[in-house]
CSV table of N, CA and C in Angstrom, one decimal:
chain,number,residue,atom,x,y,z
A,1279,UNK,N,7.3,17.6,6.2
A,1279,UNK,CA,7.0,16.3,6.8
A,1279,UNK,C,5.6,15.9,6.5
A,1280,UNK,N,4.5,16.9,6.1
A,1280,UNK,CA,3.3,17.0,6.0
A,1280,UNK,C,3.0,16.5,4.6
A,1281,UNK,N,4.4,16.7,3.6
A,1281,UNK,CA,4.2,16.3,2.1
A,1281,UNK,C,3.9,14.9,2.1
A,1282,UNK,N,5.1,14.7,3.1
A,1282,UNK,CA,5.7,13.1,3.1
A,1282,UNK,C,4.9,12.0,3.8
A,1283,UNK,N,3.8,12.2,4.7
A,1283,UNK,CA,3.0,11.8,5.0
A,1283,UNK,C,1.7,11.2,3.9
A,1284,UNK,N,1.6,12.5,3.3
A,1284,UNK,CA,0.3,12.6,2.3
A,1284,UNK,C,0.7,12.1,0.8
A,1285,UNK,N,2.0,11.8,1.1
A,1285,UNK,CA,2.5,11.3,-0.6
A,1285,UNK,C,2.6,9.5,-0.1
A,1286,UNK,N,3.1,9.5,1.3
A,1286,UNK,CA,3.1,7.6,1.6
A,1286,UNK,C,1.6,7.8,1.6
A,1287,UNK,N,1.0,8.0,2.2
A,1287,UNK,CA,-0.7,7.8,2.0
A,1287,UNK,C,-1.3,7.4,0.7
A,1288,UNK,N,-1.2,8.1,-0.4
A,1288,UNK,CA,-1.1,7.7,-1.7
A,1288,UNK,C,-0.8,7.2,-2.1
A,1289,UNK,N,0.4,6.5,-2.2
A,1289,UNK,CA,1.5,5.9,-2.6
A,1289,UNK,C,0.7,4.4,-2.0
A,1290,UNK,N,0.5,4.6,-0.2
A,1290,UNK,CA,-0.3,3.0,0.0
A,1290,UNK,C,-2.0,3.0,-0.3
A,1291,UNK,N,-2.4,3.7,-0.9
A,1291,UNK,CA,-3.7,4.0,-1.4
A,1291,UNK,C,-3.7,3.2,-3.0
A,1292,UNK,N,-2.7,3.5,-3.4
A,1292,UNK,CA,-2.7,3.2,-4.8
A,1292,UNK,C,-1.8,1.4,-5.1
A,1293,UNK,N,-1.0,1.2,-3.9
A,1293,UNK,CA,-0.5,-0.2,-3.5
A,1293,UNK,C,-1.9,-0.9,-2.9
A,1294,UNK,N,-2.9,-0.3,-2.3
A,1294,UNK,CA,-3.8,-1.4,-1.9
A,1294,UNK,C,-5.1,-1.7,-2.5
A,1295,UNK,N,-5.1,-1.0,-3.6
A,1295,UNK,CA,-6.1,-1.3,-4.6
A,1295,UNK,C,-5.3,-1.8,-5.7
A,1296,UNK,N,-4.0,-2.4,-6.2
A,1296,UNK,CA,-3.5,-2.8,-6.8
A,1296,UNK,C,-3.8,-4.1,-6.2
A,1297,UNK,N,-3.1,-4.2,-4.8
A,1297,UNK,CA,-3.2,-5.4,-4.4
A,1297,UNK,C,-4.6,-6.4,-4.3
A,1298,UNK,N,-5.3,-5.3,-4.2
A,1298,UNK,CA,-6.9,-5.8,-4.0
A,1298,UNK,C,-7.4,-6.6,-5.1
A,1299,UNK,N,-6.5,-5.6,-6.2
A,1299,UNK,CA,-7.1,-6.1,-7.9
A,1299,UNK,C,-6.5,-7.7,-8.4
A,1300,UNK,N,-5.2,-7.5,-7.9
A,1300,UNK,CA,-4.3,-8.8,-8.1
A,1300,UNK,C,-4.8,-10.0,-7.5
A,1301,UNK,N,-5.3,-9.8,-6.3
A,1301,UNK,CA,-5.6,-10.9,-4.9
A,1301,UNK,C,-7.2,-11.8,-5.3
A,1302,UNK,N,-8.1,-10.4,-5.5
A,1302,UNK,CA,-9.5,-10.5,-5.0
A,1302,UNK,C,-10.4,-10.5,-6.3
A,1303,UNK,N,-10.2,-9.9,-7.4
A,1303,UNK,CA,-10.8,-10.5,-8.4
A,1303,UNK,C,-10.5,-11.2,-9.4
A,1304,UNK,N,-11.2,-11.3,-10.2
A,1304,UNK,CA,-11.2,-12.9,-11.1
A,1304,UNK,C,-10.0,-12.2,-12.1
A,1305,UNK,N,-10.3,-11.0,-12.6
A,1305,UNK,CA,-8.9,-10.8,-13.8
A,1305,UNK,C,-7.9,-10.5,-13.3
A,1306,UNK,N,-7.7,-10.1,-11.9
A,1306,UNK,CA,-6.6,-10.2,-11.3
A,1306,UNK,C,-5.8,-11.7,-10.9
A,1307,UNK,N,-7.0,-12.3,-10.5
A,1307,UNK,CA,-6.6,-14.0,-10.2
A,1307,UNK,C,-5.6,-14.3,-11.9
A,1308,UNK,N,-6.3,-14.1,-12.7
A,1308,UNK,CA,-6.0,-14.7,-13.8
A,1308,UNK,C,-4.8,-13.9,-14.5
A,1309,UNK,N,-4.4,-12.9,-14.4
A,1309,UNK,CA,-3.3,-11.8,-14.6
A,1309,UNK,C,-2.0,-12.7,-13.9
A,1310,UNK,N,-2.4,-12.4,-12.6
A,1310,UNK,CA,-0.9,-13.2,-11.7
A,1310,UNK,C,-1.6,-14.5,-10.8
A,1311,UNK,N,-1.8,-15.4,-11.8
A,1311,UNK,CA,-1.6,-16.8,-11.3
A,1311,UNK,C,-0.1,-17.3,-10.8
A,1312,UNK,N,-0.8,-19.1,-10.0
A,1312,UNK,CA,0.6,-19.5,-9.2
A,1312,UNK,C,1.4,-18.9,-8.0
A,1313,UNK,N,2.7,-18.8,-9.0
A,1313,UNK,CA,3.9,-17.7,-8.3
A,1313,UNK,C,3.5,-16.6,-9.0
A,1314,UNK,N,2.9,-15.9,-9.5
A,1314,UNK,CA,3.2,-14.5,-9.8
A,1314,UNK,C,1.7,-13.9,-8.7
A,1315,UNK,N,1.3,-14.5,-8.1
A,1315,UNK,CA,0.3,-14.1,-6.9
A,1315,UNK,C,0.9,-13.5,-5.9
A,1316,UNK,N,2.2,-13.3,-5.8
A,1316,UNK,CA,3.4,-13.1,-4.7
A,1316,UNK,C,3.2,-11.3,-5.4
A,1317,UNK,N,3.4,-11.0,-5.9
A,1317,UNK,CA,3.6,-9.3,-6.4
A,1317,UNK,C,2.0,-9.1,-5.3
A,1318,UNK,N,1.2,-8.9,-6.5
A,1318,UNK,CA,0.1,-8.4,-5.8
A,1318,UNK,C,0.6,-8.6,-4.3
A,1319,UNK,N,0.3,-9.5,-3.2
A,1319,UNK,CA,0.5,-10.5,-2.0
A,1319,UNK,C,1.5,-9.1,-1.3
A,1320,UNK,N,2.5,-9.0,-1.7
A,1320,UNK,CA,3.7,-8.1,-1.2
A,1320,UNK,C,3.5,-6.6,-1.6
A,1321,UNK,N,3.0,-6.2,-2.2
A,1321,UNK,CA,2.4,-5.0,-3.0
A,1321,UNK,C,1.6,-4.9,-1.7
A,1322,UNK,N,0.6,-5.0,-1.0
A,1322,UNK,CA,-0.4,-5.1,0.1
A,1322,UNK,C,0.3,-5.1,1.0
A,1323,UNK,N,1.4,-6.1,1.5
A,1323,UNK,CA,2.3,-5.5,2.6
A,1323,UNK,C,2.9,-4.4,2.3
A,1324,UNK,N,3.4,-3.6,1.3
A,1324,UNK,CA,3.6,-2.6,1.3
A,1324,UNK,C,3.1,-1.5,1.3
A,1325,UNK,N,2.0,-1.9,0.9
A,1325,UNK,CA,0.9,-1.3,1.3
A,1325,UNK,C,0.5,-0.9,2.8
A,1326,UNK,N,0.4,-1.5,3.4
A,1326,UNK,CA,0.2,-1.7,4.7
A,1326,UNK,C,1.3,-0.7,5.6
A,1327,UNK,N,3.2,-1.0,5.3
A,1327,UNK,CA,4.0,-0.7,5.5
A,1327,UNK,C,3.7,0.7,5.4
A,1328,UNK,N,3.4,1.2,4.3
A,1328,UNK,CA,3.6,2.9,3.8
A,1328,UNK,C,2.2,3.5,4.8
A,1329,UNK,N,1.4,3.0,5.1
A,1329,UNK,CA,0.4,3.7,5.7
A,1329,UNK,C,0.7,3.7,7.0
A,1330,UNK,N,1.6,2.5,7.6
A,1330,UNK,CA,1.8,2.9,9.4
A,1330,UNK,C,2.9,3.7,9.2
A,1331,UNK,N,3.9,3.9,8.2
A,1331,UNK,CA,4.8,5.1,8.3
A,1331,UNK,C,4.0,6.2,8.1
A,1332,UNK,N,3.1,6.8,7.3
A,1332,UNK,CA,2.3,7.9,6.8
A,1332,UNK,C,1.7,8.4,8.0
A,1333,UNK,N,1.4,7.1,9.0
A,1333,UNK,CA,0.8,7.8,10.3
A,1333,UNK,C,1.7,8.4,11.2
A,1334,UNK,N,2.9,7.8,11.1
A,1334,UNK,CA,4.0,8.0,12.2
A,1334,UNK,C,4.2,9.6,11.7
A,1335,UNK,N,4.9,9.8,10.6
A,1335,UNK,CA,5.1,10.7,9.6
A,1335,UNK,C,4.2,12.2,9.8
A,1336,UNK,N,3.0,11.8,10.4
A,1336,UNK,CA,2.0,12.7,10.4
A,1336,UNK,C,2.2,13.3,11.9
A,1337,UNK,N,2.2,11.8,12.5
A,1337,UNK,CA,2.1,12.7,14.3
A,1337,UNK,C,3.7,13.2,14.5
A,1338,UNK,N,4.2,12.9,13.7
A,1338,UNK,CA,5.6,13.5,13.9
A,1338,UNK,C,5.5,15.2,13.7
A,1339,UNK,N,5.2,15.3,12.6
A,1339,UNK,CA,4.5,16.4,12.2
A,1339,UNK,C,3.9,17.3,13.0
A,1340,UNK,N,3.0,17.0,13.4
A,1340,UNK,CA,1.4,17.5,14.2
A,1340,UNK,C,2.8,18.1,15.4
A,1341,UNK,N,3.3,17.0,16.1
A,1341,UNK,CA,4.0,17.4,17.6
A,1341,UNK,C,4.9,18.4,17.5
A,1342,UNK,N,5.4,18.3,16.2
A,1342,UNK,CA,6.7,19.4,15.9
A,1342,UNK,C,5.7,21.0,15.6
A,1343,UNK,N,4.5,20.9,15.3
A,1343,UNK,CA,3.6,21.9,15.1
A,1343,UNK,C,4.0,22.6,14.3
């Protein structure tokens, strides 16, 4: 459970610097203009998703000792 934790951690580590790149800078702006601003955009929420399971994941863990 301790894998699974530390692989969604990653996993939203590497979704929220994606998203960051897509959203927040200029080559990103210009990569996914318009509608393709929606990937990055949802990439971050998944981002976001994978990290509050990674936490659950973890105290789940921790309790089961």
């Amino acid at each position: 459970m301790r894998l699974t934790a530390i692989l969604l951690l990653a996993s939203a580590a590497a979704l929220g610097v994606f998203s960051y790149w897509g959203l927040f800078t200029t080559s990103g702006r210009q990569r996914f203009d318009e509608m393709s601003g929606m990937i990055p955009f949802f990439a971050g929420c998944l981002a976001a998703l994978a990290a509050v399971s990674s936490g659950i994941a973890y105290l789940i863990a921790w309790r089961r000792g």
